[in-house]
PDB file of C-alpha atoms in Angstrom:
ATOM      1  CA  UNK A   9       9.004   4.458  12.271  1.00 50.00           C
ATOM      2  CA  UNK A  10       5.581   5.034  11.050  1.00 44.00           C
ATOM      3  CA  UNK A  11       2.535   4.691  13.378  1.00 44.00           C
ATOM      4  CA  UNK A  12      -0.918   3.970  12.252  1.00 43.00           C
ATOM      5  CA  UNK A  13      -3.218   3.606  15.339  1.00 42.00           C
ATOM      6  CA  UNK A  14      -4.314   0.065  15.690  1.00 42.00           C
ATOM      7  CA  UNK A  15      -7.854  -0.900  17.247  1.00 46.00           C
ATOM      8  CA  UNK A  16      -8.333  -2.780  20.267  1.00 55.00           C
ATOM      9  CA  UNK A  17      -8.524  -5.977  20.877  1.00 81.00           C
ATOM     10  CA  UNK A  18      -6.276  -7.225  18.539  1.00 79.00           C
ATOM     11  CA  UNK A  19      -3.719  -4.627  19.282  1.00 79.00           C
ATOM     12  CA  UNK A  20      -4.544  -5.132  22.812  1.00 80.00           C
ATOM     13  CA  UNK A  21      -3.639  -8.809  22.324  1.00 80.00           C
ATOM     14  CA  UNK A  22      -0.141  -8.534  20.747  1.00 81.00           C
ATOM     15  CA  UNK A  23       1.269  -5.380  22.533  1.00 84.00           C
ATOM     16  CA  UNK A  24       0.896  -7.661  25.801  1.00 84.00           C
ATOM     17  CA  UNK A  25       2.318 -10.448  24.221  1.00 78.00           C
ATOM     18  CA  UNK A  26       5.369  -8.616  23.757  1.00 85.00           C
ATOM     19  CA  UNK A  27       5.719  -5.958  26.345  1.00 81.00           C
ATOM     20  CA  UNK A  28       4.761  -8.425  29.070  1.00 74.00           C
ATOM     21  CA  UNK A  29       7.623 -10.812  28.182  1.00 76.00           C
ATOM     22  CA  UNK A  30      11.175 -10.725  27.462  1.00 69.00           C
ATOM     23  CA  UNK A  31      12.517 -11.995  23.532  1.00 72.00           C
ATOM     24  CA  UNK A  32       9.173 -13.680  22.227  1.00 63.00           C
ATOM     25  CA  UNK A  33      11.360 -15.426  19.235  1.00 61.00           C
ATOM     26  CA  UNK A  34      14.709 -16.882  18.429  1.00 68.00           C
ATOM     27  CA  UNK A  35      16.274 -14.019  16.562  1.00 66.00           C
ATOM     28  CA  UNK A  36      17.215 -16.562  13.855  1.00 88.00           C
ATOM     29  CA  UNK A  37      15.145 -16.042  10.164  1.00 95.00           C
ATOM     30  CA  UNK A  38      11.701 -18.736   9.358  1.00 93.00           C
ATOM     31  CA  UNK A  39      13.943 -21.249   7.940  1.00 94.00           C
ATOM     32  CA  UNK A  40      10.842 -21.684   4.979  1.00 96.00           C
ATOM     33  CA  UNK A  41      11.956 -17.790   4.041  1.00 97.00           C
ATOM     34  CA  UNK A  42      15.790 -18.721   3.952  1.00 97.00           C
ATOM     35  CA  UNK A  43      14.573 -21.891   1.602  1.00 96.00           C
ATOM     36  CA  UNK A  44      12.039 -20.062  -0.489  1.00 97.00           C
ATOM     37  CA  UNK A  45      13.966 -16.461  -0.795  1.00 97.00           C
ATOM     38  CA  UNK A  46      17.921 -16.908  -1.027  1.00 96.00           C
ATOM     39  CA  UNK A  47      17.595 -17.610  -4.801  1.00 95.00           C
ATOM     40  CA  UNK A  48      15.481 -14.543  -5.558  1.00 97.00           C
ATOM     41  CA  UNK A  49      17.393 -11.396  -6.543  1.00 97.00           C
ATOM     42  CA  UNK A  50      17.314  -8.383  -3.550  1.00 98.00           C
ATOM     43  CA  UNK A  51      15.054  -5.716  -4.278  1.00 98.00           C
ATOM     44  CA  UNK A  52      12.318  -4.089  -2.153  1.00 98.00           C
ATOM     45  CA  UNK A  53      10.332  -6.252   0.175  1.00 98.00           C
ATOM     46  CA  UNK A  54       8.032  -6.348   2.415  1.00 98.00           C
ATOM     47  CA  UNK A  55       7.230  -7.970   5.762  1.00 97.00           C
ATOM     48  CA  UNK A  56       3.735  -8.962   7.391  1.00 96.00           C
ATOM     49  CA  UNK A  57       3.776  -9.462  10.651  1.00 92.00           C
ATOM     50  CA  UNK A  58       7.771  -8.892  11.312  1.00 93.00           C
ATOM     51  CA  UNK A  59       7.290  -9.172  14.848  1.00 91.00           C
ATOM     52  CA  UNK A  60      10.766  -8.730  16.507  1.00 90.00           C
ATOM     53  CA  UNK A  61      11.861  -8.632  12.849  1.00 94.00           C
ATOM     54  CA  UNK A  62      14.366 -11.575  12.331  1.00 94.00           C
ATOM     55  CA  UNK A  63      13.281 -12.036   9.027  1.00 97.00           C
ATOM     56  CA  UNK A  64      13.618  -8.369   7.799  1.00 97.00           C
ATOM     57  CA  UNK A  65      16.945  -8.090   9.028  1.00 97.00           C
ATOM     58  CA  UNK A  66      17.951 -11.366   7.032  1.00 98.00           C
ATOM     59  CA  UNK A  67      16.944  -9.877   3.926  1.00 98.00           C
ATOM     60  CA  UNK A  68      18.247  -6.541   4.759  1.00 98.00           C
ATOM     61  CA  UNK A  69      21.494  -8.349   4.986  1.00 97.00           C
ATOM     62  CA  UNK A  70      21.168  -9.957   1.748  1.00 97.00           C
ATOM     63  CA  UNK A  71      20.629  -6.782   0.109  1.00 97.00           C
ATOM     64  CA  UNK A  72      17.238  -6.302   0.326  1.00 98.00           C
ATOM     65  CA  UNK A  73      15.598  -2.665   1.438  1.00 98.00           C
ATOM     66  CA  UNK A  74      12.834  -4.164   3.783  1.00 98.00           C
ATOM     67  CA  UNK A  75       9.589  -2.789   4.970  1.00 98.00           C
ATOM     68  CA  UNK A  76       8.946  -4.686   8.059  1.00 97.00           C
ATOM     69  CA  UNK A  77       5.283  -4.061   9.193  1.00 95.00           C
ATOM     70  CA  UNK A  78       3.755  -5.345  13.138  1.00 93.00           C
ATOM     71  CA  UNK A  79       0.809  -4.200  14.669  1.00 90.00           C
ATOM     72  CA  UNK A  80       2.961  -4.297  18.404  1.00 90.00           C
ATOM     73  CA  UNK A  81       5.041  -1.185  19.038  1.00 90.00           C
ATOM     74  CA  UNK A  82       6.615  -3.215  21.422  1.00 92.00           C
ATOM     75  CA  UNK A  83       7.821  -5.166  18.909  1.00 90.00           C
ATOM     76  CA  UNK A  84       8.805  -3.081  16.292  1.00 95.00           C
ATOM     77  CA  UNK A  85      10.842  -1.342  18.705  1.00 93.00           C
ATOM     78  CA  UNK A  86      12.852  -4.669  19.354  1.00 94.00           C
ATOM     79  CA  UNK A  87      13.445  -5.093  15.217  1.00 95.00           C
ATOM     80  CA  UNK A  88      14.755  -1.747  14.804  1.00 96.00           C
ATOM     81  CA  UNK A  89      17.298  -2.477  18.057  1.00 95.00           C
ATOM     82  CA  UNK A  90      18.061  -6.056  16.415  1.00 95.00           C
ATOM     83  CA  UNK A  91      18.512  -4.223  12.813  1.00 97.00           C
ATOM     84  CA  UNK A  92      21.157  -2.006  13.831  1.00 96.00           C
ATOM     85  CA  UNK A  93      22.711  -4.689  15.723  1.00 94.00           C
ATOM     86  CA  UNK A  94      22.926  -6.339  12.689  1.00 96.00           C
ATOM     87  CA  UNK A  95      24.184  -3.245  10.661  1.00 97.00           C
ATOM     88  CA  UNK A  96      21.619  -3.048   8.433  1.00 96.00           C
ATOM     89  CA  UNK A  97      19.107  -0.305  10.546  1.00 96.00           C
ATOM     90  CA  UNK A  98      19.450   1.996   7.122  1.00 96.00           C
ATOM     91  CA  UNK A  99      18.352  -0.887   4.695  1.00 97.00           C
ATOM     92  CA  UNK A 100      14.530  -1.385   7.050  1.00 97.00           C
ATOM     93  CA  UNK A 101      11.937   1.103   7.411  1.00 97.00           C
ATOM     94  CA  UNK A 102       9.408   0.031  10.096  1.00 97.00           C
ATOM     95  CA  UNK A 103       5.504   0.693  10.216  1.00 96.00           C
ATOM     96  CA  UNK A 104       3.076  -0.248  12.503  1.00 94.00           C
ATOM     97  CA  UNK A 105       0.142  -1.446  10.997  1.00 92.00           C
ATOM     98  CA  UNK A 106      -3.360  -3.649  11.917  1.00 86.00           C
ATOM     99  CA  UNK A 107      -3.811  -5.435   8.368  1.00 84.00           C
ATOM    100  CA  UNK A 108      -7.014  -4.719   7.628  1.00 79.00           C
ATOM    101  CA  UNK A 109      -7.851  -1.521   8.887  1.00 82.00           C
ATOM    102  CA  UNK A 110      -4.783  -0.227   7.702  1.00 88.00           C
ATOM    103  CA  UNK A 111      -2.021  -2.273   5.118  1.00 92.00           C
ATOM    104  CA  UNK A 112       1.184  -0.126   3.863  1.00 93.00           C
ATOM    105  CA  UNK A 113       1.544   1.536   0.620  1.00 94.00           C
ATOM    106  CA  UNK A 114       3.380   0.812  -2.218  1.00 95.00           C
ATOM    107  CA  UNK A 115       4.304  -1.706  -4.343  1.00 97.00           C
ATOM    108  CA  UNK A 116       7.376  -4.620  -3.593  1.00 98.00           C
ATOM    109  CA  UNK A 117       9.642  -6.876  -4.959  1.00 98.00           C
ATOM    110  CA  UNK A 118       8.653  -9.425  -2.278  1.00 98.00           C
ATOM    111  CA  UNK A 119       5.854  -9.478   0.070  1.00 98.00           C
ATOM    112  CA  UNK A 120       5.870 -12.556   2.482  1.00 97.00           C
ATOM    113  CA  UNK A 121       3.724 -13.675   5.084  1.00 96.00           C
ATOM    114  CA  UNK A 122       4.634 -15.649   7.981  1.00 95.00           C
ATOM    115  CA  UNK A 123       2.206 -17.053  10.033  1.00 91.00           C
ATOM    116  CA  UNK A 124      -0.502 -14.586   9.571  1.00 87.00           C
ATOM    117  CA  UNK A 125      -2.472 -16.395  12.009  1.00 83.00           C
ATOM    118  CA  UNK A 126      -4.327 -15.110  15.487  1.00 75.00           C
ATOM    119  CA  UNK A 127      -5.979 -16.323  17.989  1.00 73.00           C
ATOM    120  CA  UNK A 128      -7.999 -12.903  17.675  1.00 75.00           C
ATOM    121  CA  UNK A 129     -10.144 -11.359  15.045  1.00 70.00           C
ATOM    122  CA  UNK A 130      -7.960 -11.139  11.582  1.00 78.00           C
ATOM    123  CA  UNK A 131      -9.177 -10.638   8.252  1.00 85.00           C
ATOM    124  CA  UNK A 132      -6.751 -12.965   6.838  1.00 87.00           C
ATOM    125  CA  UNK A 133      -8.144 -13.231   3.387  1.00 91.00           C
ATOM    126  CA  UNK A 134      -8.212  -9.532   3.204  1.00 92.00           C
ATOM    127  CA  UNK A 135      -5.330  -9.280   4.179  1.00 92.00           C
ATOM    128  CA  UNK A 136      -3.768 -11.998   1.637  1.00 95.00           C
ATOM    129  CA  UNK A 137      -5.414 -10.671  -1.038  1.00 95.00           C
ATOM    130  CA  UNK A 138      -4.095  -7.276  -0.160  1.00 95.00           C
ATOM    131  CA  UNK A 139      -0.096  -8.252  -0.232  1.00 96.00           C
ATOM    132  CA  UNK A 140      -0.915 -10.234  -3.716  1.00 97.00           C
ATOM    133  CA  UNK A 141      -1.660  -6.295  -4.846  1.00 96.00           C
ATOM    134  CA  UNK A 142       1.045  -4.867  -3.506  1.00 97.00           C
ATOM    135  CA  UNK A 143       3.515  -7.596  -5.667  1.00 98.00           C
ATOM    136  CA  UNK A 144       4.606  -5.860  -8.535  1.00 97.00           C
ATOM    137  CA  UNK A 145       4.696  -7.026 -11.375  1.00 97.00           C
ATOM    138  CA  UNK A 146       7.865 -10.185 -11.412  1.00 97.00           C
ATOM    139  CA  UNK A 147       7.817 -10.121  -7.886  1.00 98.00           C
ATOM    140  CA  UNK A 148       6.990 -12.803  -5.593  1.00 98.00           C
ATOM    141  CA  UNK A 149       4.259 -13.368  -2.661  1.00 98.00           C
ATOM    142  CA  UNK A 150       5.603 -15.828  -0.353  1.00 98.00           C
ATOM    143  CA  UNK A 151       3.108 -17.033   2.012  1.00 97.00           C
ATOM    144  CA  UNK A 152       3.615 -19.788   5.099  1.00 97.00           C
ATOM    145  CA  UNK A 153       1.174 -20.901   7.504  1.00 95.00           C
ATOM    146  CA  UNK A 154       0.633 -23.676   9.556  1.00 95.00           C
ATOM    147  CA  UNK A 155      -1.160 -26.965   8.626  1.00 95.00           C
ATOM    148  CA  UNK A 156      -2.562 -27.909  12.379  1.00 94.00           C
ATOM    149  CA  UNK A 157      -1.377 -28.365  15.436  1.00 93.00           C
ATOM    150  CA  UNK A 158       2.392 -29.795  17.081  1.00 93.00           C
ATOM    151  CA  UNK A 159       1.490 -33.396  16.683  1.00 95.00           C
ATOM    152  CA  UNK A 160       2.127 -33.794  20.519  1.00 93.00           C
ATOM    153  CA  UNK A 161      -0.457 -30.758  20.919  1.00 89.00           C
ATOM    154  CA  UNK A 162      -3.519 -32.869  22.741  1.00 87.00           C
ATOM    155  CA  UNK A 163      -5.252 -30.243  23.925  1.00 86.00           C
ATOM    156  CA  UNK A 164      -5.489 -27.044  21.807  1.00 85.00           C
ATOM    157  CA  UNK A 165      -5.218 -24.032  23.371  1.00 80.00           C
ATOM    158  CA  UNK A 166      -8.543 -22.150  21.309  1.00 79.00           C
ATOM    159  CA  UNK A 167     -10.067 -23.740  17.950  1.00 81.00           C
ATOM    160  CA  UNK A 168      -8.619 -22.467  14.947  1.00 82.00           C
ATOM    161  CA  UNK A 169      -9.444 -23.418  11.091  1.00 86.00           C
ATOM    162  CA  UNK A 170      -6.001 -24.025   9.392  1.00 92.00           C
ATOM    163  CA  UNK A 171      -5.860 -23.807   5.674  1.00 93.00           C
ATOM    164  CA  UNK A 172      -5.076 -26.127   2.658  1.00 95.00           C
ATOM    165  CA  UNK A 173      -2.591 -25.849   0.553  1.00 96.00           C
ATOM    166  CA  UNK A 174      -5.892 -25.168  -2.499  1.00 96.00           C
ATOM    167  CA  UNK A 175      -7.946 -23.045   0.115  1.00 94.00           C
ATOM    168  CA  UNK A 176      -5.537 -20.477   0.087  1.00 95.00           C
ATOM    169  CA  UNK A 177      -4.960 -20.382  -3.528  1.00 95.00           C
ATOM    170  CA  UNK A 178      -9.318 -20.285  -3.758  1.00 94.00           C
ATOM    171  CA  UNK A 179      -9.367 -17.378  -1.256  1.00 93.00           C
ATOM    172  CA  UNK A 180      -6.307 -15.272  -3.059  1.00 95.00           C
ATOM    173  CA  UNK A 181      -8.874 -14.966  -6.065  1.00 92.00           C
ATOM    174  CA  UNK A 182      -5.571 -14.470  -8.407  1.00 95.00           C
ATOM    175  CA  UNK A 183      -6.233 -13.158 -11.894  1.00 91.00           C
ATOM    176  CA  UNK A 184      -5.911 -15.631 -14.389  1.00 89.00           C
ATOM    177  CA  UNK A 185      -2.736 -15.343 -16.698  1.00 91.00           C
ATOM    178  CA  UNK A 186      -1.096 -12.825 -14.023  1.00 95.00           C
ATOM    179  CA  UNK A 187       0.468 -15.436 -11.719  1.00 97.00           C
ATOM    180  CA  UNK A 188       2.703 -18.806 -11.721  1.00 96.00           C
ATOM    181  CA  UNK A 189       2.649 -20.749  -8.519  1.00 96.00           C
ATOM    182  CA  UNK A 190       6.328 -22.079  -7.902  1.00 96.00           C
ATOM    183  CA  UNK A 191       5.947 -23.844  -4.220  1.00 97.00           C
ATOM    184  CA  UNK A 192       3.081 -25.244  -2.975  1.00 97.00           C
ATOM    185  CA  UNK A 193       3.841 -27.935  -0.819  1.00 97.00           C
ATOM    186  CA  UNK A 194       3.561 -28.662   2.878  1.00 98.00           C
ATOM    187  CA  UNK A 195       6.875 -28.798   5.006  1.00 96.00           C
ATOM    188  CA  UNK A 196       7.838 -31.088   8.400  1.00 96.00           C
ATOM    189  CA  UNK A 197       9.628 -30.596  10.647  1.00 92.00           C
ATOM    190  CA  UNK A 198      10.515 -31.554  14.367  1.00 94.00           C
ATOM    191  CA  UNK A 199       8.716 -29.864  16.782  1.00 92.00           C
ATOM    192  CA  UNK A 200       9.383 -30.433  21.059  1.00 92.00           C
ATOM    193  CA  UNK A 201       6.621 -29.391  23.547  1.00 89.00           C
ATOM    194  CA  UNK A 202       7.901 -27.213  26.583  1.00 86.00           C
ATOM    195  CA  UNK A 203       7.873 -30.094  28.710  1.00 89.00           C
ATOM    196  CA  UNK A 204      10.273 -32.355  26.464  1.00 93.00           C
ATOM    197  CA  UNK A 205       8.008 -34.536  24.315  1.00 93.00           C
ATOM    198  CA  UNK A 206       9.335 -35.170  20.620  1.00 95.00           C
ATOM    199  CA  UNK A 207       6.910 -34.992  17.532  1.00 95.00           C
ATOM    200  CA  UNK A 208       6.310 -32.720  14.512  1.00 96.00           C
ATOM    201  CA  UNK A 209       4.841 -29.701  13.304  1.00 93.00           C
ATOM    202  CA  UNK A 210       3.781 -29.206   9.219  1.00 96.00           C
ATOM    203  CA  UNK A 211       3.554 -25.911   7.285  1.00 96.00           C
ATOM    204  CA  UNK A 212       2.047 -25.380   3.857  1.00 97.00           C
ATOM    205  CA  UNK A 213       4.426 -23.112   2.083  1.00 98.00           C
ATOM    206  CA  UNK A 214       3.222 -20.697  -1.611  1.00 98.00           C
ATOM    207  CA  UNK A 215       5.605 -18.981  -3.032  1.00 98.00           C
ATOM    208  CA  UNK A 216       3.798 -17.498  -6.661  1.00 98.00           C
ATOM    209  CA  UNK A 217       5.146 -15.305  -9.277  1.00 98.00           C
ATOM    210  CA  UNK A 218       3.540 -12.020 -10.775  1.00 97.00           C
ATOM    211  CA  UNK A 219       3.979 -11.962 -14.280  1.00 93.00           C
ATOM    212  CA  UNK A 220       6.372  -9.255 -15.195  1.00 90.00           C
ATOM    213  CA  UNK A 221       4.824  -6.463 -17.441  1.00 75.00           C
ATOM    214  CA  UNK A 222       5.567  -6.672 -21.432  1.00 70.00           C
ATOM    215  CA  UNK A 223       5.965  -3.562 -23.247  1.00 65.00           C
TER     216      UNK A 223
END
């Protein structure tokens, strides 16, 4: 596991999400990344924001070697346990990483981006822009975020700007001629608040194609 310091506060933020609970997440893969990815052919791929790293160990087992990159050591350290539980700890490399002050090296097959969204400082067009770079060429950036709020969310916890499905595309600043965009659509599905009430949540979902090199 790789360690690249991360500043305070937004490292602050997420190490005492995680330490100071038990299992933040379900274990079980972003059901947009089982959609978007299962017809794309395993290669190398990278992870933003793996958290406890469901999703890298999904593509691990699909036969995908997986960079899976979280600025909590807390919960990088639950990914690698849940990777070797899964029999796949060889196939994912883990690094922690900031996005923004640091970003890992390389080039992937994949890069994907779940819900690259804080409620503390994060660059997160510099950061988009950065995992378009490191696509190479005929790979794929997958990107998901939310649209807004749980429709039965009254009372939002902080104000947050959510993007549009062309905002993000604006902000990527992709050269022309290098990319194809495959999805771009926004996804619902049903969402229940912690005290029982039934509603909805909505995602925008980009998956986009580099254009392979030509020689």
């Amino acid at each position: 596991m790789t360690d690249t310091p991360a500043a305070a506060p937004a490292a602050e933020f997420w190490e005492a999400r995680y330490r100071d609970t038990g299992r933040v997440w379900s274990g079980r893969p972003n059901e947009l990344l089982v959609q978007e990815a299962s017809g794309l052919a395993p290669g190398t791929a990278l992870d933003l924001g793996c958290g406890e790293g469901a999703d890298a160990v999904w593509l691990a087992s699909r036969g995908w070697r997986v960079t899976g990159v979280d600025i909590s050591a807390t919960a990088l350290e639950r990914a690698a346990g849940h990777a070797a539980e899964a029999g796949v700890g060889d196939r994912v490399a883990w690094e922690r990483h900031e996005l923004g002050p640091s970003f890992p090296e390389g080039s992937f097959d994949l890069v994907s981006a779940h819900y690259l969204q804080s409620p503390v400082a994060l660059d997160q067009q510099g950061v988009l822009r950065a995992a378009a770079r490191a696509v190479a060429p005929g790979g794929t950036l997958l990107v998901v975020m939310h649209a807004g709020w749980p429709s039965w969310q009254t009372e939002p916890p902080f104000e947050a700007v959510f993007p549009t499905l062309d905002g993000v595309l604006a902000e990527l600043a992709l050269p022309e001629g290098e990319w194809s965009v495959r999805t771009r659509r926004t996804d619902r599905r049903p969402s229940v608040s912690p005290e029982g009430v039934e509603g909805f949540r909505e995602d925008h979902v980009w998956r986009l194609a580099r254009v392979p090199v030509v020689e």
